[in-house]
PDB file of C-alpha atoms in Angstrom:
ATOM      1  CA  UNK S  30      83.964 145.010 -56.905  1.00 97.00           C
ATOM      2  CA  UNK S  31      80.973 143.384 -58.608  1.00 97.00           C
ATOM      3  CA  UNK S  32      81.816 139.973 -60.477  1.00 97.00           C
ATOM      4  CA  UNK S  33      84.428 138.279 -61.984  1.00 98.00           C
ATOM      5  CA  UNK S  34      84.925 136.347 -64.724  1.00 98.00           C
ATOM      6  CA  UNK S  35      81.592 137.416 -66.069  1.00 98.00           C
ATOM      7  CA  UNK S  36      80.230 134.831 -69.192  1.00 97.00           C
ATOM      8  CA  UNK S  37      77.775 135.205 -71.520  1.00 96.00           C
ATOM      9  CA  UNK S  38      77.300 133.501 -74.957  1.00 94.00           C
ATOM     10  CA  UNK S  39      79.193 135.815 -76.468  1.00 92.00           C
ATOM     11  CA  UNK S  40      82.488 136.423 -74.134  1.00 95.00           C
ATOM     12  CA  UNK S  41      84.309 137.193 -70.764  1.00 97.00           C
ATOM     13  CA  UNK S  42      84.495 140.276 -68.948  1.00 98.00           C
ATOM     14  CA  UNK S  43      87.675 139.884 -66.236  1.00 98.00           C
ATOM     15  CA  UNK S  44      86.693 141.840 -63.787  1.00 98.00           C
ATOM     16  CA  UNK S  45      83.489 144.124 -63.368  1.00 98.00           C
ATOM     17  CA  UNK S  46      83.675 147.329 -60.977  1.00 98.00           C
ATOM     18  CA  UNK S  47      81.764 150.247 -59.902  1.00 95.00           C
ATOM     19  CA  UNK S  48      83.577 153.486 -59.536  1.00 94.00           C
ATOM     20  CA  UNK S  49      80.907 156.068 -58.181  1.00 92.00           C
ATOM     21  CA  UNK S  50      78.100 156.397 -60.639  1.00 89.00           C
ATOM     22  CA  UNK S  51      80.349 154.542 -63.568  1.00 94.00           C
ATOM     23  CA  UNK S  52      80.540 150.400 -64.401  1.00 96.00           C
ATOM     24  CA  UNK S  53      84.181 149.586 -65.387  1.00 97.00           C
ATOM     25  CA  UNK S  54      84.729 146.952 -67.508  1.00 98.00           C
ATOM     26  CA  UNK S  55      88.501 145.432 -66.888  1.00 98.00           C
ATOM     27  CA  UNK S  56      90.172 143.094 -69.227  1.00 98.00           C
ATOM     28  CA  UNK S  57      93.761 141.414 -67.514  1.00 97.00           C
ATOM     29  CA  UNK S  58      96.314 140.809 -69.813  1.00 95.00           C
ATOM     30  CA  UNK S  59      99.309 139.284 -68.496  1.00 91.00           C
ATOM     31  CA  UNK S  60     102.708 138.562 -70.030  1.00 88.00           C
ATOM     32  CA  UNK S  61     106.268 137.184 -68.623  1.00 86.00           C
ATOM     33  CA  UNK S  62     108.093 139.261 -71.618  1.00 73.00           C
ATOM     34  CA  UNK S  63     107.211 142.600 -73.117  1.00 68.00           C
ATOM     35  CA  UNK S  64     109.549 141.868 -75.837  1.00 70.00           C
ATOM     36  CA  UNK S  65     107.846 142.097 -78.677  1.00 75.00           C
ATOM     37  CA  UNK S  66     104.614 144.390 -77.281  1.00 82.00           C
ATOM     38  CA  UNK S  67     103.257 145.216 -74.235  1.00 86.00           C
ATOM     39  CA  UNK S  68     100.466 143.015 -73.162  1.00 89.00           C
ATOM     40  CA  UNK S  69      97.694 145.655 -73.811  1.00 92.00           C
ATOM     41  CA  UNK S  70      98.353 145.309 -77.610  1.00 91.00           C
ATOM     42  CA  UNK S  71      96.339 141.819 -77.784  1.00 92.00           C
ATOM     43  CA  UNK S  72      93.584 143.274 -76.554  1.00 95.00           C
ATOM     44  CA  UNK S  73      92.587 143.927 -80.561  1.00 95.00           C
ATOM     45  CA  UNK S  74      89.761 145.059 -82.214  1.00 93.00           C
ATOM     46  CA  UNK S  75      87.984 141.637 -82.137  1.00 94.00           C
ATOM     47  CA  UNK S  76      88.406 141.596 -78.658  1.00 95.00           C
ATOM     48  CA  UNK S  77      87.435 144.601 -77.737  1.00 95.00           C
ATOM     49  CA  UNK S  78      84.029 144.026 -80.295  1.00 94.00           C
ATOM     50  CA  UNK S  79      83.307 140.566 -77.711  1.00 95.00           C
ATOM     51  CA  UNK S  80      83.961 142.836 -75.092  1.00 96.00           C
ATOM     52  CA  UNK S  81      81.411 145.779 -75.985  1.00 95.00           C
ATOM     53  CA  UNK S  82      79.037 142.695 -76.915  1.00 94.00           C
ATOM     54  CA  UNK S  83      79.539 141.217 -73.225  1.00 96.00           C
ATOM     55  CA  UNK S  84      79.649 144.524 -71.801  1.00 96.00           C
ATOM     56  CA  UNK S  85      75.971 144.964 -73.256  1.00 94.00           C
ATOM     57  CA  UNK S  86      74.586 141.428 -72.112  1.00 96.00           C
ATOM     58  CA  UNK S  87      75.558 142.630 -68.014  1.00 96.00           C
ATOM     59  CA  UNK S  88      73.775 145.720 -68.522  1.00 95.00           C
ATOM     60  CA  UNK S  89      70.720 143.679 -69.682  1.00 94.00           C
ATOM     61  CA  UNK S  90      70.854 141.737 -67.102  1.00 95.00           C
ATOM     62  CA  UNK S  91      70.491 145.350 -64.746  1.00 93.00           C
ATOM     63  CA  UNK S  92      67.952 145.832 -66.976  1.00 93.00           C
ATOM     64  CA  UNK S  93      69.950 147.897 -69.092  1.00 90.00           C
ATOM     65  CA  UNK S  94      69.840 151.109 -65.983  1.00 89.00           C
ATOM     66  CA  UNK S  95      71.580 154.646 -67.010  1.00 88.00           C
ATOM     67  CA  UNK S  96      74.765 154.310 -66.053  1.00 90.00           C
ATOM     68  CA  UNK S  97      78.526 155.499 -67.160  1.00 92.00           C
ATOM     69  CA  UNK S  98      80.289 152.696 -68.314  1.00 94.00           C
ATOM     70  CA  UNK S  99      83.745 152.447 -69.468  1.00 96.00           C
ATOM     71  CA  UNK S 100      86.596 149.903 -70.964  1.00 97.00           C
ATOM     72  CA  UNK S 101      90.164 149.367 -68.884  1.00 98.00           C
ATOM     73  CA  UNK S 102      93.220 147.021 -69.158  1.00 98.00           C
ATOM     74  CA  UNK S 103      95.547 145.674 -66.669  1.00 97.00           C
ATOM     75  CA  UNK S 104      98.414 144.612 -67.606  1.00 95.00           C
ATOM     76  CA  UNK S 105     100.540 142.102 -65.316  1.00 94.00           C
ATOM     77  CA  UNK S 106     103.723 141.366 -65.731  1.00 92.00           C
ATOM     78  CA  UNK S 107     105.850 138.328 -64.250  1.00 91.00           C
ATOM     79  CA  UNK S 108     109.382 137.680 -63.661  1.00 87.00           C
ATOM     80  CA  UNK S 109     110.299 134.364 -63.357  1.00 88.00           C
ATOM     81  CA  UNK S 110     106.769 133.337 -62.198  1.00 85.00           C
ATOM     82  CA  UNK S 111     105.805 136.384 -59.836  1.00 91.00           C
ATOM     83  CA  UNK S 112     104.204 139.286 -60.296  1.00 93.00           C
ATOM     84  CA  UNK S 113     106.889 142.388 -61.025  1.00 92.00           C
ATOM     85  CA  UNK S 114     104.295 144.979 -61.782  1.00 92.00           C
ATOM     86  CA  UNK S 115     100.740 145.956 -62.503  1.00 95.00           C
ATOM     87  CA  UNK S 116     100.071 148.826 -64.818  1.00 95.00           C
ATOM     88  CA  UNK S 117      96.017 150.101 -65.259  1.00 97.00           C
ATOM     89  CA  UNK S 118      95.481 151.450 -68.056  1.00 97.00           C
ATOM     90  CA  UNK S 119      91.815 153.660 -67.328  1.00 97.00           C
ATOM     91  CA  UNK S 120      89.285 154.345 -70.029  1.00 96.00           C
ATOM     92  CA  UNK S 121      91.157 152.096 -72.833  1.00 95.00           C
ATOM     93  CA  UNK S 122      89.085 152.149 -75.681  1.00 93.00           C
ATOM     94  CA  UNK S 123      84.864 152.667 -76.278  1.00 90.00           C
ATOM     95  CA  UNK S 124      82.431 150.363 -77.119  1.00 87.00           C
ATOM     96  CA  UNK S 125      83.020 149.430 -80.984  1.00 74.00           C
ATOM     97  CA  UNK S 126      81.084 150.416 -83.126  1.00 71.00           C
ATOM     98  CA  UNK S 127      78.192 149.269 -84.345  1.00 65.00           C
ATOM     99  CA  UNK S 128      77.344 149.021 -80.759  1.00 61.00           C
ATOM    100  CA  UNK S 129      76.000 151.470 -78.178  1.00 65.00           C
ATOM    101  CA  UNK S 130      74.355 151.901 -75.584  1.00 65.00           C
ATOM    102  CA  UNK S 131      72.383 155.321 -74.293  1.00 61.00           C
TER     103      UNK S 131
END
């Protein structure tokens, strides 16, 4: 575990991890109903462009080091105010486009 709740002028990153030699970005999503969608589908392409744009500002504040990075979800969902289960969804999405980092 690295940081959470991770601000910069342009989002939030959740939660921030390192898994071996690769940053995870996680994004929490939670939901007392999956009746319309699952709580994984509002994580959009707008968010997921303030995302990749966050994502970017923590690895210039490592001073942008060569690293594996990648995008996950958790989803939580509640019944009737606590927690019934916590789905990860690994490796969600990339970094939109036009952004990337090498």
């Amino acid at each position: 575990f690295l940081a959470a709740n991770f601000r910069s002028e342009r989002g939030e990153i959740d939660l921030i991890f390192r898994e071996n030699d690769c940053l995870v970005f996680v994004e929490v999503k939670t939901r007392s109903s999956e009746d319309w969608t699952r709580p994984a589908a509002a994580v959009d392409a707008r968010k997921r462009k303030l995302l990749s744009q966050t994502a970017l500002d923590y690895l210039k504040l490592l001073k942008n080091p060569p690293v594996k990075f990648r995008f996950d979800i958790v989803e939580v969902l509640l019944a009737d105010g606590q927690v019934r289960e916590i789905r990860h969804l690994p490796n969600t999405f990339a970094m939109s486009q036009p952004y990337r980092y090498s």
